[in-house]
Short mmCIF file of C-alpha atoms in Angstrom, two decimals:
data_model
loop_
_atom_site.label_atom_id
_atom_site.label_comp_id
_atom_site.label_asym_id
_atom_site.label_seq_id
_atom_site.Cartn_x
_atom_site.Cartn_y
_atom_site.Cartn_z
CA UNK A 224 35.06 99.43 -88.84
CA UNK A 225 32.28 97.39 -86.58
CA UNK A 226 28.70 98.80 -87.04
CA UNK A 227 29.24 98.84 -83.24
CA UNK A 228 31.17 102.13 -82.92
CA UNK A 229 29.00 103.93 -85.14
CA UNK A 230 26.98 106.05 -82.46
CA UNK A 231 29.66 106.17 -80.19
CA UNK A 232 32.42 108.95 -79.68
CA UNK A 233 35.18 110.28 -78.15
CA UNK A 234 37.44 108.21 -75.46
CA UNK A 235 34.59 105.29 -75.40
CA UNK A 236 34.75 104.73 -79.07
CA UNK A 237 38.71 104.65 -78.61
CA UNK A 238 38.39 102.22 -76.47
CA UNK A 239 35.98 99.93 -77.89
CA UNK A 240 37.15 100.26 -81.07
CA UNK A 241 40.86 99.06 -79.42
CA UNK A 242 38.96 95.90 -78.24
CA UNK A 243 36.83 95.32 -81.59
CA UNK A 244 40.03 95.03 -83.44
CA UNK A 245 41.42 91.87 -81.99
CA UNK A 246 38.35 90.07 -82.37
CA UNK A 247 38.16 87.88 -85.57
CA UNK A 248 35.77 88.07 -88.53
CA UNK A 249 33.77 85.48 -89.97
CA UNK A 250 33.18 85.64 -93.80
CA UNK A 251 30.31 83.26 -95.50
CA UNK A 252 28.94 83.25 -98.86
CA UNK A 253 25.21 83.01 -99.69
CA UNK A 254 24.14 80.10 -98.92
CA UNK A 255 27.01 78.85 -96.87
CA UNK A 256 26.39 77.59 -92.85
CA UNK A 257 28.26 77.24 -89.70
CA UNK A 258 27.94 75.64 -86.54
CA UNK A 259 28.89 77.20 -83.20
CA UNK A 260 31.80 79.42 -83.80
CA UNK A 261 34.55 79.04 -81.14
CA UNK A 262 34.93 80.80 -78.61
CA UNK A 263 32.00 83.44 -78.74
CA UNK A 264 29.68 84.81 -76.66
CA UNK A 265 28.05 86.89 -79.63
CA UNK A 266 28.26 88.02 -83.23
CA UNK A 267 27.64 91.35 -84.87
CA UNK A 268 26.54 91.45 -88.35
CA UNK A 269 28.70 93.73 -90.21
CA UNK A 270 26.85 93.09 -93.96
CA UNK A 271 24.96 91.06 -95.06
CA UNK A 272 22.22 88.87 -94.01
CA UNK A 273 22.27 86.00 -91.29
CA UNK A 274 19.35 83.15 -90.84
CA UNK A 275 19.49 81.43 -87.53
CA UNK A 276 18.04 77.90 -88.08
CA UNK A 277 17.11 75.30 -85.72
CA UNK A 278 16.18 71.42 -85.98
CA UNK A 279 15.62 69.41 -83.44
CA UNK A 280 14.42 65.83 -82.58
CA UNK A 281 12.59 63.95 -85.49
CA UNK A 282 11.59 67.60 -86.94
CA UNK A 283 11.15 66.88 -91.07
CA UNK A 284 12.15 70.36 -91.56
CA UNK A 285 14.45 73.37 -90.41
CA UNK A 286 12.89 76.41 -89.21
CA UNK A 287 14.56 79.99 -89.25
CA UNK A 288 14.30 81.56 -85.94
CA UNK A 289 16.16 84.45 -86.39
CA UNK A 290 16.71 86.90 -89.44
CA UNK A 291 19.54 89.49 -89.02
CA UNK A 292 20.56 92.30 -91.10
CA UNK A 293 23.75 95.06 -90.69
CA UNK A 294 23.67 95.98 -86.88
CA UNK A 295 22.36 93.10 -85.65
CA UNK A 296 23.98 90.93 -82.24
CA UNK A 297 23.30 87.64 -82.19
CA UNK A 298 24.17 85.29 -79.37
CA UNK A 299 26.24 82.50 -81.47
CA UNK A 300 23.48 79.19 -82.28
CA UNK A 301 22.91 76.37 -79.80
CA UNK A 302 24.12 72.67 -80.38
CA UNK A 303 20.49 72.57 -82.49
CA UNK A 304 21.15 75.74 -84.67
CA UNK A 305 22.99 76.42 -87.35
CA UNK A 306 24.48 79.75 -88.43
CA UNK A 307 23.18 80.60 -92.46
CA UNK A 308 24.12 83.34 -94.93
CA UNK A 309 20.86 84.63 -96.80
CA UNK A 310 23.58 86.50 -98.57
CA UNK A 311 27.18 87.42 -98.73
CA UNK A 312 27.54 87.23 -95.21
CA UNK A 313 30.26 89.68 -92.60
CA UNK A 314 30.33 89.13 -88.87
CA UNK A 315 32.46 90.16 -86.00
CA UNK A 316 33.36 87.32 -83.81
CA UNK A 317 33.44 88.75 -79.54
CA UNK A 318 34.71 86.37 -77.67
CA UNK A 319 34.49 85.82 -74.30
CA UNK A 320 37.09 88.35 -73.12
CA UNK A 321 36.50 90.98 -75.82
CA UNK A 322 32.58 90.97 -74.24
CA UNK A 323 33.75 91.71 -70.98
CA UNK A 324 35.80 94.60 -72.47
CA UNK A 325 33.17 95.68 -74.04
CA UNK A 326 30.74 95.86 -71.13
CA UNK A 327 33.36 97.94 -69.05
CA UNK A 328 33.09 100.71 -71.82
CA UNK A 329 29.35 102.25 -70.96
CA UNK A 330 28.34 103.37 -74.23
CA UNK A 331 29.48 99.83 -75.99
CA UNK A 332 27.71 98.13 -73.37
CA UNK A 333 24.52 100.27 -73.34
CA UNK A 334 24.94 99.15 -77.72
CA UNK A 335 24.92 95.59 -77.01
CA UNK A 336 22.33 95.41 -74.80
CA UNK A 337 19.94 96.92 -77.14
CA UNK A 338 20.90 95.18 -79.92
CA UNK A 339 20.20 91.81 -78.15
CA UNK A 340 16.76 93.31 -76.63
CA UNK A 341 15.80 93.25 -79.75
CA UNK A 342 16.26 90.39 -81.02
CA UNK A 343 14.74 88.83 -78.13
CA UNK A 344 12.09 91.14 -79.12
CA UNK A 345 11.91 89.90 -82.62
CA UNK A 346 11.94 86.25 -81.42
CA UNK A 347 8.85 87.39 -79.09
CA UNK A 348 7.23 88.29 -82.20
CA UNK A 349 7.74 85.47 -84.41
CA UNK A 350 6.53 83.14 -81.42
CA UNK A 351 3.04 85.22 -81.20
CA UNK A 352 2.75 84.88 -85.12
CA UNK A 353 2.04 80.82 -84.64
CA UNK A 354 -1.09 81.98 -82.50
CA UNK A 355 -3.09 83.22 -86.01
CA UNK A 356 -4.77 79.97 -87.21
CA UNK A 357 -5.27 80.96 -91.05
CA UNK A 358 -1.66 80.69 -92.88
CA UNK A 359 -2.29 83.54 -94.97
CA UNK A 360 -2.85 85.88 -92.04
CA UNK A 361 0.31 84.34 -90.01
CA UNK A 362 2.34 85.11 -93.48
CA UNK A 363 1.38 88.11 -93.64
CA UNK A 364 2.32 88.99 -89.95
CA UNK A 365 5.99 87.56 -90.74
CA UNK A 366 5.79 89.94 -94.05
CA UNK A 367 5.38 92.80 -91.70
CA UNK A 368 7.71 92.18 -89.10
CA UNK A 369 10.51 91.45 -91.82
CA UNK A 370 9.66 94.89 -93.23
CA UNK A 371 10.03 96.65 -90.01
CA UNK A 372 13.79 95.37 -89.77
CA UNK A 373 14.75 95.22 -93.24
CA UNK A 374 12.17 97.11 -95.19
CA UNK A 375 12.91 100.14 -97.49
CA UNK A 376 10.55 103.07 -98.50
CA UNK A 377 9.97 103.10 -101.82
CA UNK A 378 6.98 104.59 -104.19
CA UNK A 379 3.60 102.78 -103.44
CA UNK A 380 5.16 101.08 -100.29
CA UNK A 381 7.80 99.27 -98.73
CA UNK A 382 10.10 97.10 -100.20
CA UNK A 383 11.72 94.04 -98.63
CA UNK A 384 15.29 94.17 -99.48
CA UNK A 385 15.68 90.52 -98.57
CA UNK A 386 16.49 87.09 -100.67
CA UNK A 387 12.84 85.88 -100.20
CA UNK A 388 11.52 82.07 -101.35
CA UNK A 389 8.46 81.11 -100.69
CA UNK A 390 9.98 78.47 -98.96
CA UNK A 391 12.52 80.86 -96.82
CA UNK A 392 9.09 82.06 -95.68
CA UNK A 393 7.87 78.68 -94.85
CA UNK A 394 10.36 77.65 -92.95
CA UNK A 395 9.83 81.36 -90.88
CA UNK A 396 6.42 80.53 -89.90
CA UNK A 397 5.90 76.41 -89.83
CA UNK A 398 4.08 76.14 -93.64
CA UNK A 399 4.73 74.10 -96.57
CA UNK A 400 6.01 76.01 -99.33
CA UNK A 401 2.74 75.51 -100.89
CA UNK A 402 1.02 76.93 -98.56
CA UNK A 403 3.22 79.98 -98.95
CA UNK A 404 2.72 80.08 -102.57
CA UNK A 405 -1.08 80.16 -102.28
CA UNK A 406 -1.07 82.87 -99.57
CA UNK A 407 1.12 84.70 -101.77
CA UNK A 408 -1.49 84.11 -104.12
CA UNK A 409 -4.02 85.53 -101.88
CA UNK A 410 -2.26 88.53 -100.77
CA UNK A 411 -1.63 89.66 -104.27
CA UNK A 412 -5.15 89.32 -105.29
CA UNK A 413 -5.87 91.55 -102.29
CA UNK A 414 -3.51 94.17 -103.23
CA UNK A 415 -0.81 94.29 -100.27
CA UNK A 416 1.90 91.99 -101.71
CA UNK A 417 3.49 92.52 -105.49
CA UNK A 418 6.77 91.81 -106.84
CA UNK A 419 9.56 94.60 -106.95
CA UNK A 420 12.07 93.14 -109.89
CA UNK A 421 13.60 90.54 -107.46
CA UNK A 422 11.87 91.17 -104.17
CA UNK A 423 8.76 91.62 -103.01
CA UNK A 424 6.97 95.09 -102.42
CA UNK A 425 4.33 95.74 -99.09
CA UNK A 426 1.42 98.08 -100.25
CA UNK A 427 2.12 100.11 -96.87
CA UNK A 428 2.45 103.69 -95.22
CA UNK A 429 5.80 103.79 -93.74
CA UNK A 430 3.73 104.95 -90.31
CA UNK A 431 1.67 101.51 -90.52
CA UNK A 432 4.67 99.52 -89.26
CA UNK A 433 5.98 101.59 -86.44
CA UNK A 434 3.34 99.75 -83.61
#
């Protein structure tokens, strides 16, 4: 069942859920990468973790412009992107026809919308993090924003349940990885970043990351 239908009900969930189920899904393991999918004018994430990446021109590296957890709609990448699994990776393909469908059912519609609001908004925010100068500040801007979407309360603060590198985290904000390994550094020292076991723990109220 598509994260899609899960606040909707009654005759509108019938009938989106009668268009969902024609659509195709996309499986990728961690690591794996696609390029445009056919035929779709978005994709929901089902489970799993997506990276959008783009490189274009003479770049030297990729950058992630878009991280996307369970719930997420993503309009499929551009000629310049590339599709990436973070993890074990589920994703319902809409095509062109099953989108239409979709935005004839009001509730389904009103879903989609949202979900690709904010993503835009997410994109607005990664764009605003290249205005802070220092590294270590812009880091830990990225650190905060990746909390907000895929963050998880635990004891002392917020845990990222992501697959972070420090050089996932580069590519996220334009530094080298070394960079990202001093900040790291820095942020430690300073008491807001630690390591959880195999992810990385925020020293934050749950209340700090709701502006």
């Amino acid at each position: 069942m598509s994260v899609l239908l899960e606040n909707l009900d009654g005759a509108e969930r019938a009938a989106a859920a009668e268009v969902l189920v024609r659509c195709a899904t996309l499986r990728l393991e961690a690591g794996e990468a696609r390029l445009h999918p056919a035929d779709a004018a978005c994709l929901v994430v089902e489970d799993g973790v997506a990276l959008v990446t783009s490189r274009r021109g003479a770049a030297t590296r990729r950058m992630i412009v878009a991280v996307a957890g369970p719930g997420a709609v993503l309009l499929p990448p551009s000629l310049a992107e590339r599709l990436e699994a973070a993890t074990d990776l589920r994703l319902t393909v809409i095509g062109d026809a099953a989108h239409a469908a979709l935005l004839r059912v009001p509730a389904a519609a009103a879903v989609l919308v949202e979900a690709l609001a904010e993503q835009l908004r997410e994109r607005h925010e990664s764009l605003a993090q290249f205005s802070s100068v220092r590294h270590v500040e812009r880091i830990r801007e990225k650190l905060l924003q990746l909390a907000r979407t895929h963050g998880r309360v635990v004891p002392g603060g917020i845990r990222l349940d992501l697959p972070l590198t420090h050089e996932l985290v580069g590519e996220m904000v334009g530094s080298a990885r070394e960079t990202v390994t001093w900040a790291f550094a820095e942020l430690a020292r300073e008491g807001f970043l630690s390591r959880d076991g195999r992810t990385y723990r925020l020293a934050v109220a749950p209340e700090a990351l709701a502006s």
